[in-house]
Structure formats: structure tokens, C-alpha cells
Short mmCIF file of C-alpha atoms in Angstrom, two decimals:
data_model
loop_
_atom_site.label_atom_id
_atom_site.label_comp_id
_atom_site.label_asym_id
_atom_site.label_seq_id
_atom_site.Cartn_x
_atom_site.Cartn_y
_atom_site.Cartn_z
CA UNK A 14 -5.97 -21.07 -57.95
CA UNK A 15 -6.05 -17.48 -56.51
CA UNK A 16 -5.51 -14.77 -59.06
CA UNK A 17 -4.58 -11.16 -58.87
CA UNK A 18 -8.03 -10.11 -57.64
CA UNK A 19 -7.80 -12.67 -54.92
CA UNK A 20 -4.50 -11.35 -53.82
CA UNK A 21 -5.76 -7.75 -53.79
CA UNK A 22 -8.86 -8.62 -51.84
CA UNK A 23 -6.68 -10.61 -49.20
CA UNK A 24 -4.02 -7.65 -48.93
CA UNK A 25 -6.69 -4.76 -48.69
CA UNK A 26 -8.89 -6.98 -46.39
CA UNK A 27 -5.90 -7.77 -44.19
CA UNK A 28 -4.87 -4.13 -44.03
CA UNK A 29 -8.36 -3.04 -43.21
CA UNK A 30 -8.53 -5.82 -40.49
CA UNK A 31 -5.19 -4.57 -38.91
CA UNK A 32 -6.28 -0.98 -39.01
CA UNK A 33 -9.67 -1.94 -37.24
CA UNK A 34 -8.18 -4.31 -34.76
CA UNK A 35 -5.44 -1.92 -33.86
CA UNK A 36 -8.21 0.83 -33.40
CA UNK A 37 -10.25 -1.47 -31.18
CA UNK A 38 -7.19 -2.71 -29.26
CA UNK A 39 -5.73 0.81 -28.56
CA UNK A 40 -8.74 3.00 -28.84
CA UNK A 41 -11.65 1.05 -27.59
CA UNK A 42 -10.33 -1.68 -25.30
CA UNK A 43 -8.55 0.61 -22.91
CA UNK A 44 -11.59 2.38 -22.29
CA UNK A 45 -13.42 -0.69 -21.43
CA UNK A 46 -10.68 -1.98 -19.27
CA UNK A 47 -10.62 1.28 -17.35
CA UNK A 48 -14.18 1.10 -17.07
CA UNK A 49 -13.93 -2.28 -15.54
CA UNK A 50 -11.28 -1.15 -13.09
CA UNK A 51 -13.03 2.00 -12.11
CA UNK A 52 -16.25 -0.13 -11.18
CA UNK A 53 -14.12 -2.40 -8.93
CA UNK A 54 -12.14 0.39 -7.05
CA UNK A 55 -14.45 3.53 -6.66
CA UNK A 56 -16.42 3.84 -3.45
CA UNK A 57 -20.05 2.90 -4.09
CA UNK A 58 -22.20 1.79 -1.34
CA UNK A 59 -23.26 -1.76 -0.95
CA UNK A 60 -20.41 -2.95 -3.00
CA UNK A 61 -17.54 -5.29 -1.99
CA UNK A 62 -14.91 -2.45 -2.23
CA UNK A 63 -17.06 -0.31 0.07
CA UNK A 64 -17.43 -3.04 2.47
CA UNK A 65 -13.59 -3.57 2.49
CA UNK A 66 -12.97 0.10 2.89
CA UNK A 67 -15.45 0.26 5.70
CA UNK A 68 -13.69 -2.55 7.56
CA UNK A 69 -10.46 -4.21 6.52
CA UNK A 70 -11.31 -7.83 6.35
CA UNK A 71 -8.18 -9.26 7.70
CA UNK A 72 -6.06 -7.93 10.69
CA UNK A 73 -2.92 -5.99 10.03
CA UNK A 74 0.40 -6.72 11.91
CA UNK A 75 1.76 -4.27 14.45
CA UNK A 76 5.12 -5.09 15.61
CA UNK A 77 6.98 -3.37 18.55
CA UNK A 78 10.71 -3.69 19.20
CA UNK A 79 12.31 -2.34 22.28
CA UNK A 80 15.93 -1.26 22.90
CA UNK A 81 17.19 -3.04 26.17
CA UNK A 82 20.11 -1.26 27.84
CA UNK A 83 22.71 -3.64 28.89
CA UNK A 84 25.04 -1.45 30.85
CA UNK A 85 22.89 0.65 32.92
CA UNK A 86 25.49 1.47 35.58
CA UNK A 87 28.01 2.67 32.98
CA UNK A 88 25.31 4.90 31.32
CA UNK A 89 24.43 6.52 34.63
CA UNK A 90 28.03 7.31 35.08
CA UNK A 91 28.57 8.95 31.74
CA UNK A 92 29.18 6.05 29.62
CA UNK A 93 28.06 5.08 26.00
CA UNK A 94 24.91 3.10 26.01
CA UNK A 95 24.95 -0.44 24.72
CA UNK A 96 21.49 -1.62 23.64
CA UNK A 97 20.08 -4.60 22.22
CA UNK A 98 16.88 -4.98 20.28
CA UNK A 99 14.12 -7.16 21.88
CA UNK A 100 11.28 -8.30 19.77
CA UNK A 101 9.18 -8.42 17.99
CA UNK A 102 6.04 -8.13 20.34
CA UNK A 103 3.31 -8.82 17.78
CA UNK A 104 -0.10 -7.33 17.92
CA UNK A 105 -3.08 -7.98 15.60
CA UNK A 106 -4.57 -4.71 14.50
CA UNK A 107 -8.05 -4.38 13.45
CA UNK A 108 -8.79 -1.34 11.46
CA UNK A 109 -12.34 0.18 10.81
CA UNK A 110 -13.70 3.45 9.13
CA UNK A 111 -16.82 4.65 10.99
CA UNK A 112 -18.82 6.39 8.29
CA UNK A 113 -20.54 9.48 9.37
CA UNK A 114 -21.65 11.14 6.00
CA UNK A 115 -21.76 10.09 2.28
CA UNK A 116 -21.59 13.22 -0.18
CA UNK A 117 -22.32 13.32 -3.75
CA UNK A 118 -18.48 12.46 -4.50
CA UNK A 119 -17.13 12.51 -0.79
CA UNK A 120 -17.21 10.35 2.17
CA UNK A 121 -16.74 11.36 5.89
CA UNK A 122 -15.34 9.07 8.47
CA UNK A 123 -13.25 8.43 11.48
CA UNK A 124 -10.73 5.61 11.75
CA UNK A 125 -10.56 3.26 14.76
CA UNK A 126 -7.64 0.93 15.56
CA UNK A 127 -8.02 -1.96 17.96
CA UNK A 128 -4.88 -3.88 19.19
CA UNK A 129 -4.66 -7.45 20.47
CA UNK A 130 -1.42 -9.18 21.58
CA UNK A 131 -0.57 -12.19 19.40
CA UNK A 132 1.21 -14.55 21.92
CA UNK A 133 1.77 -17.18 19.21
CA UNK A 134 3.44 -14.79 16.79
CA UNK A 135 5.30 -13.19 19.64
CA UNK A 136 6.66 -16.54 21.29
CA UNK A 137 8.74 -16.76 23.23
CA UNK A 138 8.31 -13.18 24.14
CA UNK A 139 5.30 -12.08 26.32
CA UNK A 140 4.10 -8.90 27.84
CA UNK A 141 5.14 -9.75 31.14
CA UNK A 142 8.86 -9.56 29.93
CA UNK A 143 10.79 -6.88 31.80
CA UNK A 144 13.17 -4.64 29.91
CA UNK A 145 15.58 -1.74 30.93
CA UNK A 146 15.05 1.38 28.84
CA UNK A 147 15.39 5.02 28.93
CA UNK A 148 12.84 6.31 31.27
CA UNK A 149 10.61 8.02 28.72
CA UNK A 150 8.29 9.74 31.19
CA UNK A 151 10.96 10.76 33.39
CA UNK A 152 12.92 12.56 30.68
CA UNK A 153 10.04 14.09 28.96
CA UNK A 154 8.42 15.56 31.97
CA UNK A 155 11.53 16.86 33.44
CA UNK A 156 12.64 18.56 30.19
CA UNK A 157 9.13 19.95 29.72
CA UNK A 158 9.27 21.22 33.55
CA UNK A 159 12.92 22.73 32.81
CA UNK A 160 11.31 24.83 29.93
CA UNK A 161 8.14 25.66 31.21
CA UNK A 162 8.61 25.85 35.17
CA UNK A 163 12.20 26.33 35.67
CA UNK A 164 11.65 27.82 39.14
CA UNK A 165 10.29 24.43 40.29
CA UNK A 166 13.35 22.26 39.33
CA UNK A 167 15.18 22.48 42.54
CA UNK A 168 11.96 21.48 44.44
CA UNK A 169 11.37 18.73 41.94
CA UNK A 170 14.70 17.38 42.49
CA UNK A 171 13.81 16.52 46.17
CA UNK A 172 10.52 14.79 45.52
CA UNK A 173 11.46 12.56 42.56
CA UNK A 174 10.48 9.38 44.18
CA UNK A 175 7.14 10.78 45.21
CA UNK A 176 6.35 11.83 41.72
CA UNK A 177 7.69 8.89 39.77
CA UNK A 178 7.61 6.25 42.24
CA UNK A 179 9.72 3.23 41.68
CA UNK A 180 10.76 4.72 38.30
CA UNK A 181 12.45 7.87 39.41
CA UNK A 182 15.78 7.63 37.66
CA UNK A 183 17.03 8.20 34.16
CA UNK A 184 16.71 4.46 33.24
CA UNK A 185 13.72 2.09 34.21
CA UNK A 186 13.12 -1.68 34.31
CA UNK A 187 9.50 -2.04 33.39
CA UNK A 188 7.17 -4.70 32.34
CA UNK A 189 6.62 -4.42 28.48
CA UNK A 190 2.70 -4.58 28.62
CA UNK A 191 2.70 -1.76 31.26
CA UNK A 192 5.04 0.51 29.13
CA UNK A 193 2.98 -0.07 25.95
CA UNK A 194 -0.62 -0.22 26.61
CA UNK A 195 -1.46 -0.65 30.29
CA UNK A 196 0.50 2.19 31.84
CA UNK A 197 3.04 3.20 34.30
CA UNK A 198 1.75 5.25 37.33
CA UNK A 199 3.03 8.65 38.03
CA UNK A 200 2.13 10.80 41.18
CA UNK A 201 0.47 7.93 42.72
CA UNK A 202 1.50 8.92 46.27
CA UNK A 203 3.30 12.35 45.85
CA UNK A 204 2.94 13.70 49.26
CA UNK A 205 1.98 17.40 50.04
CA UNK A 206 4.65 19.25 48.11
CA UNK A 207 4.49 16.65 45.41
CA UNK A 208 0.78 17.55 44.94
CA UNK A 209 1.82 21.09 43.81
CA UNK A 210 4.24 19.62 41.30
CA UNK A 211 1.86 16.93 40.04
CA UNK A 212 -0.90 19.48 39.54
CA UNK A 213 1.54 21.41 37.29
CA UNK A 214 2.56 18.01 35.51
CA UNK A 215 -1.26 17.39 34.88
CA UNK A 216 -1.85 20.85 33.56
CA UNK A 217 0.77 20.08 30.77
CA UNK A 218 -0.31 16.40 30.60
CA UNK A 219 -3.66 17.51 29.00
CA UNK A 220 -1.75 17.98 25.63
CA UNK A 221 0.40 14.93 25.82
CA UNK A 222 -0.80 11.91 24.14
CA UNK A 223 1.07 9.18 26.25
CA UNK A 224 -0.11 10.76 29.60
CA UNK A 225 -3.51 10.25 30.96
CA UNK A 226 -4.88 12.05 33.98
CA UNK A 227 -6.94 9.59 36.29
CA UNK A 228 -9.87 10.54 38.37
CA UNK A 229 -7.73 10.22 41.63
CA UNK A 230 -5.56 12.89 40.29
CA UNK A 231 -2.65 10.62 39.53
CA UNK A 232 -1.06 10.06 36.19
CA UNK A 233 -0.67 7.09 33.91
CA UNK A 234 2.08 6.79 31.25
CA UNK A 235 1.81 4.47 28.26
CA UNK A 236 3.35 4.94 24.92
CA UNK A 237 0.62 3.31 22.74
CA UNK A 238 -2.48 3.32 24.84
CA UNK A 239 -3.91 6.46 23.05
CA UNK A 240 -4.05 4.63 19.87
CA UNK A 241 -6.16 1.55 21.25
CA UNK A 242 -9.95 1.56 20.54
CA UNK A 243 -10.00 5.41 19.91
CA UNK A 244 -11.66 7.22 17.21
CA UNK A 245 -9.50 9.51 15.03
CA UNK A 246 -10.43 13.14 13.92
CA UNK A 247 -12.73 13.46 10.99
CA UNK A 248 -11.45 12.55 7.39
CA UNK A 249 -13.26 13.68 4.31
CA UNK A 250 -12.06 11.83 1.17
CA UNK A 251 -13.03 11.54 -2.51
CA UNK A 252 -15.15 8.56 -3.51
CA UNK A 253 -13.67 8.62 -7.08
CA UNK A 254 -16.90 8.94 -8.97
CA UNK A 255 -16.09 12.05 -10.73
CA UNK A 256 -12.44 11.14 -11.25
CA UNK A 257 -11.32 7.63 -10.03
CA UNK A 258 -7.62 8.81 -9.93
CA UNK A 259 -8.79 11.08 -6.93
CA UNK A 260 -10.24 7.94 -4.97
CA UNK A 261 -9.29 8.15 -1.42
CA UNK A 262 -7.51 11.38 -1.63
CA UNK A 263 -8.04 13.32 1.53
CA UNK A 264 -9.85 16.69 0.89
CA UNK A 265 -9.64 17.56 4.77
CA UNK A 266 -8.58 16.23 8.01
CA UNK A 267 -10.16 17.51 11.38
CA UNK A 268 -11.97 20.04 9.07
CA UNK A 269 -9.03 21.50 7.36
CA UNK A 270 -6.89 21.02 4.34
CA UNK A 271 -3.84 21.77 6.45
CA UNK A 272 -2.22 20.57 9.83
CA UNK A 273 -1.31 23.13 12.53
CA UNK A 274 1.73 21.38 14.01
CA UNK A 275 4.70 22.83 11.88
CA UNK A 276 6.16 26.39 11.20
CA UNK A 277 4.19 28.30 8.53
CA UNK A 278 5.74 30.63 5.98
CA UNK A 279 5.77 34.53 6.54
CA UNK A 280 6.31 36.81 3.59
CA UNK A 281 7.78 40.24 3.82
CA UNK A 282 4.35 41.92 4.39
CA UNK A 283 3.88 39.68 7.54
CA UNK A 284 1.21 37.51 5.82
CA UNK A 285 1.23 33.89 7.08
CA UNK A 286 0.62 31.18 4.59
CA UNK A 287 0.54 27.32 5.38
CA UNK A 288 3.92 25.61 4.62
CA UNK A 289 4.39 22.38 2.79
CA UNK A 290 5.03 20.68 6.15
CA UNK A 291 1.38 21.48 7.07
CA UNK A 292 -0.03 20.30 3.95
CA UNK A 293 -2.57 17.36 3.95
CA UNK A 294 -1.51 15.12 1.08
CA UNK A 295 -2.47 11.71 -0.25
CA UNK A 296 -4.57 9.10 1.38
CA UNK A 297 -4.85 7.53 4.86
CA UNK A 298 -2.45 4.77 3.69
CA UNK A 299 -5.13 2.07 3.49
CA UNK A 300 -6.06 2.80 -0.03
CA UNK A 301 -4.59 4.25 -3.07
CA UNK A 302 -6.24 5.49 -6.46
CA UNK A 303 -5.96 3.24 -9.56
CA UNK A 304 -3.81 3.80 -12.59
CA UNK A 305 -0.57 4.15 -10.76
CA UNK A 306 1.80 6.73 -12.21
CA UNK A 307 5.20 5.64 -11.59
CA UNK A 308 6.64 9.14 -12.51
CA UNK A 309 4.88 10.95 -9.52
CA UNK A 310 5.28 10.17 -5.95
CA UNK A 311 2.27 8.95 -3.75
CA UNK A 312 1.36 10.46 -0.22
CA UNK A 313 0.04 9.06 2.95
CA UNK A 314 -1.02 11.00 5.83
CA UNK A 315 0.44 9.40 9.11
CA UNK A 316 -1.45 11.19 12.05
CA UNK A 317 1.02 9.27 14.60
CA UNK A 318 3.67 11.81 13.34
CA UNK A 319 1.44 14.55 12.41
CA UNK A 320 2.60 14.75 8.69
CA UNK A 321 2.23 13.30 5.14
CA UNK A 322 4.89 11.05 3.93
CA UNK A 323 6.14 11.16 0.46
CA UNK A 324 6.93 7.74 -1.14
CA UNK A 325 8.68 7.87 -4.48
CA UNK A 326 8.93 5.07 -7.18
CA UNK A 327 11.59 2.64 -6.85
CA UNK A 328 11.19 -0.45 -9.00
CA UNK A 329 8.72 -3.11 -10.33
CA UNK A 330 8.69 -6.35 -8.48
CA UNK A 331 6.19 -9.32 -8.03
CA UNK A 332 4.38 -10.76 -4.95
CA UNK A 333 2.60 -14.17 -5.37
CA UNK A 334 2.53 -13.78 -9.14
CA UNK A 335 0.98 -10.22 -8.94
CA UNK A 336 3.16 -7.46 -10.71
CA UNK A 337 3.66 -4.79 -8.01
CA UNK A 338 5.13 -1.05 -8.23
CA UNK A 339 7.25 -0.38 -5.19
CA UNK A 340 7.27 3.11 -3.71
CA UNK A 341 9.38 4.07 -0.64
CA UNK A 342 10.46 6.83 1.68
CA UNK A 343 14.28 7.04 1.71
CA UNK A 344 16.81 9.60 3.07
CA UNK A 345 14.61 12.66 1.81
CA UNK A 346 11.83 11.76 4.44
CA UNK A 347 13.94 13.12 7.49
CA UNK A 348 16.44 15.19 5.64
CA UNK A 349 15.17 18.45 7.49
CA UNK A 350 15.55 20.45 4.07
CA UNK A 351 12.07 21.99 4.06
CA UNK A 352 13.07 23.92 7.31
CA UNK A 353 9.32 23.99 8.48
CA UNK A 354 9.77 20.84 10.37
CA UNK A 355 12.32 22.47 12.68
CA UNK A 356 10.65 23.62 15.84
CA UNK A 357 13.68 24.51 17.66
CA UNK A 358 12.31 23.63 20.94
CA UNK A 359 14.34 20.64 21.83
CA UNK A 360 17.75 20.83 23.67
CA UNK A 361 20.15 18.12 22.57
CA UNK A 362 22.56 17.34 19.64
CA UNK A 363 21.36 19.95 17.08
CA UNK A 364 22.94 22.09 14.49
CA UNK A 365 24.02 25.57 14.94
CA UNK A 366 20.59 26.94 14.17
CA UNK A 367 19.06 24.75 16.93
CA UNK A 368 17.45 22.53 14.35
CA UNK A 369 17.99 18.72 14.51
CA UNK A 370 20.44 17.00 12.34
CA UNK A 371 19.68 14.81 9.43
CA UNK A 372 17.59 11.83 10.02
CA UNK A 373 15.69 12.98 13.14
CA UNK A 374 12.53 15.26 13.72
CA UNK A 375 11.03 16.86 16.79
CA UNK A 376 7.55 15.67 17.81
CA UNK A 377 6.94 18.21 20.48
CA UNK A 378 4.07 20.01 18.64
CA UNK A 379 2.67 16.52 17.51
CA UNK A 380 2.71 14.49 20.72
CA UNK A 381 3.30 17.30 23.33
CA UNK A 382 6.51 15.72 24.70
CA UNK A 383 10.10 16.00 23.65
CA UNK A 384 10.03 12.89 21.75
CA UNK A 385 12.16 12.51 18.54
CA UNK A 386 11.22 10.72 15.42
CA UNK A 387 13.78 8.67 13.39
CA UNK A 388 13.97 5.70 11.16
CA UNK A 389 14.66 2.40 12.88
CA UNK A 390 18.24 1.96 14.03
CA UNK A 391 18.96 5.60 12.75
CA UNK A 392 18.76 4.66 9.07
CA UNK A 393 19.92 7.67 7.11
CA UNK A 394 20.54 9.66 10.32
CA UNK A 395 23.61 11.78 11.13
CA UNK A 396 26.44 9.87 12.69
CA UNK A 397 26.25 12.10 15.77
CA UNK A 398 23.06 10.17 16.55
CA UNK A 399 23.88 6.79 15.12
CA UNK A 400 27.28 6.64 16.99
CA UNK A 401 25.90 7.80 20.27
CA UNK A 402 24.84 4.30 21.08
CA UNK A 403 26.29 0.96 20.60
CA UNK A 404 23.93 -1.59 19.01
CA UNK A 405 22.62 0.26 15.89
CA UNK A 406 22.36 -1.90 12.73
CA UNK A 407 20.52 -0.07 10.19
CA UNK A 408 19.27 -1.95 6.97
CA UNK A 409 17.22 -0.33 4.12
CA UNK A 410 14.97 -3.40 3.44
CA UNK A 411 14.31 -3.78 7.18
CA UNK A 412 13.94 -0.34 8.32
CA UNK A 413 12.47 2.05 5.72
CA UNK A 414 8.73 2.77 4.81
CA UNK A 415 7.52 1.19 1.62
CA UNK A 416 4.24 0.19 -0.23
CA UNK A 417 3.83 -2.25 -3.09
CA UNK A 418 0.83 -1.27 -5.30
CA UNK A 419 -0.86 -3.18 -8.06
CA UNK A 420 -0.40 -0.64 -10.87
CA UNK A 421 -3.88 -1.13 -12.43
CA UNK A 422 -6.18 -1.10 -9.49
CA UNK A 423 -3.93 0.66 -6.84
CA UNK A 424 -4.47 -2.17 -4.46
CA UNK A 425 -2.03 -2.34 -1.47
CA UNK A 426 -0.53 -5.61 -1.92
CA UNK A 427 2.17 -5.37 0.71
CA UNK A 428 3.31 -2.40 2.81
CA UNK A 429 5.13 -1.37 5.93
CA UNK A 430 5.05 1.98 7.92
CA UNK A 431 8.00 2.12 10.26
CA UNK A 432 9.20 4.60 12.81
CA UNK A 433 11.50 4.72 15.85
CA UNK A 434 10.78 7.00 18.95
CA UNK A 435 13.69 8.42 20.76
CA UNK A 436 14.32 10.88 23.64
CA UNK A 437 17.42 12.98 24.43
CA UNK A 438 19.00 11.70 27.52
CA UNK A 439 21.11 14.63 28.94
CA UNK A 440 21.79 16.57 32.03
CA UNK A 441 18.62 18.49 33.31
CA UNK A 442 18.88 21.58 35.52
CA UNK A 443 19.18 20.78 39.27
CA UNK A 444 18.14 17.10 38.71
CA UNK A 445 21.16 15.29 40.50
CA UNK A 446 20.68 11.93 38.76
CA UNK A 447 21.12 13.31 35.41
CA UNK A 448 24.31 15.37 35.87
CA UNK A 449 26.75 12.53 34.73
CA UNK A 450 24.67 11.63 31.80
CA UNK A 451 26.22 11.66 28.37
CA UNK A 452 23.96 13.85 26.00
CA UNK A 453 22.59 11.16 23.68
CA UNK A 454 19.70 10.56 21.42
CA UNK A 455 18.48 7.50 23.24
CA UNK A 456 16.28 4.87 21.03
CA UNK A 457 13.33 3.57 23.09
CA UNK A 458 11.41 1.43 20.55
CA UNK A 459 10.47 1.24 17.02
CA UNK A 460 7.15 0.21 15.51
CA UNK A 461 6.23 -1.54 12.25
CA UNK A 462 2.68 -1.46 11.03
CA UNK A 463 1.73 -3.16 7.87
CA UNK A 464 0.31 -6.26 5.82
CA UNK A 465 0.82 -8.64 3.06
CA UNK A 466 -2.29 -9.36 1.09
CA UNK A 467 -3.60 -12.74 2.34
CA UNK A 468 -3.76 -15.67 -0.08
CA UNK A 469 -7.61 -15.56 -0.28
CA UNK A 470 -7.50 -11.99 -1.50
CA UNK A 471 -4.55 -12.65 -3.65
CA UNK A 472 -6.67 -15.31 -5.58
CA UNK A 473 -9.75 -13.00 -5.67
CA UNK A 474 -7.83 -10.20 -7.21
CA UNK A 475 -6.01 -12.50 -9.66
CA UNK A 476 -9.27 -14.09 -10.78
CA UNK A 477 -11.52 -11.31 -10.94
CA UNK A 478 -9.13 -8.59 -12.37
CA UNK A 479 -5.65 -9.58 -13.14
CA UNK A 480 -6.52 -12.89 -15.34
CA UNK A 481 -8.98 -10.70 -17.47
CA UNK A 482 -6.25 -7.99 -18.07
CA UNK A 483 -3.75 -10.72 -19.07
CA UNK A 484 -6.24 -12.47 -21.53
CA UNK A 485 -6.63 -9.02 -23.19
CA UNK A 486 -2.97 -8.62 -23.18
CA UNK A 487 -2.59 -11.93 -24.99
CA UNK A 488 -5.54 -11.68 -27.33
CA UNK A 489 -4.82 -8.15 -28.68
CA UNK A 490 -1.44 -8.91 -30.17
CA UNK A 491 -2.82 -12.33 -31.43
CA UNK A 492 -5.68 -10.62 -33.23
CA UNK A 493 -3.49 -8.00 -34.80
CA UNK A 494 -1.02 -10.72 -35.73
CA UNK A 495 -3.69 -12.91 -37.44
CA UNK A 496 -4.93 -9.80 -39.31
CA UNK A 497 -1.46 -8.80 -40.27
CA UNK A 498 -1.01 -12.38 -41.54
CA UNK A 499 -4.09 -12.02 -43.93
CA UNK A 500 -2.41 -8.98 -45.50
CA UNK A 501 0.95 -10.92 -45.86
CA UNK A 502 -0.87 -13.66 -47.49
CA UNK A 503 -2.28 -11.23 -49.97
CA UNK A 504 1.19 -9.88 -50.72
CA UNK A 505 2.56 -13.40 -51.28
CA UNK A 506 -0.49 -14.08 -53.71
CA UNK A 507 0.25 -11.08 -55.61
CA UNK A 508 3.87 -11.76 -55.78
CA UNK A 509 3.14 -15.32 -57.12
CA UNK A 510 0.58 -13.96 -59.67
CA UNK A 511 3.17 -11.59 -61.02
CA UNK A 512 5.94 -14.18 -61.21
CA UNK A 513 3.68 -16.50 -63.02
CA UNK A 514 2.85 -13.88 -65.71
CA UNK A 515 6.47 -13.08 -66.09
CA UNK A 516 7.28 -16.83 -66.83
CA UNK A 517 4.48 -17.11 -69.46
CA UNK A 518 5.37 -14.03 -71.33
CA UNK A 519 8.90 -15.24 -72.66
CA UNK A 520 7.69 -18.43 -73.69
CA UNK A 521 5.32 -16.95 -76.11
CA UNK A 522 7.76 -14.52 -77.49
CA UNK A 523 10.62 -17.08 -78.42
CA UNK A 524 8.44 -19.72 -80.60
CA UNK A 525 10.87 -20.56 -83.47
CA UNK A 526 9.71 -20.70 -87.27
CA UNK A 527 11.67 -22.90 -89.59
CA UNK A 528 12.20 -21.24 -93.10
CA UNK A 529 11.12 -23.35 -96.19
CA UNK A 530 13.90 -23.84 -98.80
CA UNK A 531 12.77 -24.16 -102.44
CA UNK A 532 15.08 -25.82 -105.21
CA UNK A 533 14.80 -24.49 -108.69
CA UNK A 534 15.79 -26.66 -111.56
CA UNK A 535 17.40 -25.23 -114.50
#
């Protein structure tokens, strides 16, 4: 039977084991785990992670939804537009990074996006569908001409059909494929006077993403053609070798740590400093650093809208058994509080200072045309915009930007970039067909670019990384518990030994002695 010494050995041994196992569990194992995670995510050449970085191994989804105008005649006579969402027109998006240079802890590349229409996912919709929408090119070109060449407006009014062809009014009925990627012809047969106007349009078209000048002098307008199979400006990002928490963070874009699209700050001395709006923050949205910090926002540069988007932590969730941390961009994304996103160049429904109201952002300095960015269905936007058309049905879950990140590796498990593009439909100086229009921020279309991690990659992430982490999470408390039980066993033994001694002592002290009686005879 175990004695006092046995109990003390068990107690002290158990306490030592608890201390050692706790040190290993909380002092050594986390470093080992971090090392394993870092080896899986940092950008080292000829590794699976680098291959996935260079070419996303599965297509992303790119959805387009158009706003069809169902009461065209009423709108042209000053009525409130009634629109119906048509879509999604689904495209497979292949995304690659063309590596140009590998530095000690940096990598230089350009991104290339390629779109392919997915008829099965789009069914029954096709690119041959025809929709009636706000005539984007008509309004954009006329509003630019009104601002840049006001003296030509009277002349332009008389040659609209020569410049815009069959689409020479405020609304247009157009084939979907032509509007999105294939292009709508402008200045195809403008006539002698039209040539003068078209040459002016071509001069400003050089800075318009959606407008292409062809060899014959005519123009072609397509809202998304500029994105397809073209390379981006140059990115320089961290490989994460020195600091894994910087992996994928952009050091410069287009050879600068700042954009040039937005208003900069000027101090009292007249010195100009880059504004927060022009700061290049975060990653290119395809990768994020490991060890996600829920207390800090994540940023992603979106070159389509020439700004970095801030996403803040919302809640923990789960996708296919993988724990995720959801970050999203809510009402603050387009609240215009920073001030530097106000270009004060767009005429329409604005505040007294000329800036757009909440939920809308000018894109003139970004795309070269008077397009307006908002969330889909004017989510979070001022009611002056949302109530300007009938048919808006905003929902947070359907229409805001979000990303779900695996908290340890920073892997994008699921995410959606969402944006709606609009144009102010309003009377334009000297243009007869616009004089009856009600000034309205008219929705044209909204896009949704994103992904959900395919099953194969869910299994790969779960097997190679998460199962190991879960096993460690289980073994560590089990190991500490077992060691603690050894110490508890020692305490039990000591108590039993002490109790046994206390029971023996009284039995010895209470032994009775019977006195002897002697009789004395007289």
C-alpha cells in the first residue's frame, strides 16, 4: 500500500508534469503551429501555395444583373422609372498573376482576368437577350461634352443620330452581349459635321475605360470589355518571408504607394500631402495574411473603382465545417465622410456643397466618365436616390461586400465583391430629347465577383491543416488533465495516509488496565 512518500512523489510529480505540459502547450506548441502555418502560406517559389497564387486553380464567378426599364415612354415624358432586375448573366472568371520579378521578400506581378460566358449557369438567359436601359454612352458623352465643349451642344443636338446611330436617345434597347463585352458602335457614319464632333469625342475617349477608338475613326462602347484579357498595372507585394502577417500586402501599385484619383490634403502652407482616399491599403483581394486579427479591419484594393475597401469584422461563422471570420463593408464604405472622395464634378442630385449624398460615389476621375458607384439596389444610400426609381429592393446579405477568412491561415473561404453602376439621367443643355427627363440617379447594372472554396480544396485545407490544429486542440487539454489527475491522486494518497494515522493513534492511547485487588486477613 502507498505511504506518505508515495503520495508526495505523486503530488510533486503531477505538479511538475502540469507545469511542464502547460509550458509545452502554451509556450512551445503555438510556435510550432505558427511555423507550420507560415510554411503553408508564405510565397516561396515552386510550392503549392505559390502555384495557387500565380494562377487561381478554379474559375471565380462573375454575375451581371441589368435593370430593365419597363415604362420607357413614361420616363421620356418626365415620369418615375420603373425597373426590373434581369439576371444573373453568369461568367466564368479565370484569374492569373503574371510574375515579373522576385525580390528577397517581395514579388512583382500584373493581374490578368479572362471572362467566359456560362450558358448553363445563366439559363434561360443568353447574351442575345435584349434589354431597355439608360443609354450609358449617350448620357456620359453628352454630359462630358456639356462640361468640356459647351459651345458644341447646339450643333450636337442636330446630329445625334449620326453620332449615336440607332441608340440616339436617353434610353436604349440593346443586346446584352453587345452592352457588356462586344460593344455598341458610335460615330459609325457621322457625316461631315459629325466628324468634327466625333473627333472631339475621340479626344476625350482616350481616358474613358469603356470607350474604344477603332482604326476607322469610329468608337465602340462596352461596359466591361476593358477588363477582359488585359493586364493590370504593376503590383509589388510582400512574400511574407520576414513577417508572415504582411504576406500579400501591397507595397506599391503602378509604381506608387498612393493612387492619384482623389482629392489630396493641403495644409496652411500650401503643401499637398496624399489623402486617406488615395492610400493603397491591403491586398489585391485574392489572398490575405495568416493569423487574422478580428479587432482590426482588413483592406483590399479594387482597381475597378480606384480605391481600397475597408472590411470590418462582423461575426464568426462556418462553411462546410471550416470555422470562418466574416468581414464586410457596411454603410461606412460609401458614407462620404472622408471628404476626399468628393470630386464635385458631377451634376445631379447632390448636397449643397456639390458632393453626392450618402451611398454614392463619383467615378469620373477613375473611369473617365460621369458614372456613379453605389451598392446594389442603393443599399445604405440616401432615400433621394433609392426612391428616385421604382423597383429597388436592398438586402444586406444579398448586396453588401464580404469575405469569410479561415482565421489561422487567412485563406479566403468565401467572398463577394459587389458594386452597382449608375448614371444621372437629367436634362442636358440644348439636347431636346432630354428636356422632359426627371433628374434621377438611374441604375444600369450591378456586378458580383466572388467565389466559394470548391469541395476539393475544402478537403485539402481540412486534411492538411485544420485536422492537425483540431488534434492539437484536443491533445493539449487532455495531456494537462492527465498530469493534473496524477497530482490529484497524490493529494488523495496523502489524505488517506493522514487519515489512517489519526485512526491508529487513539486506539493505542485508550488501552484499559484492570487494577488488582488484594484482601488482607486479620
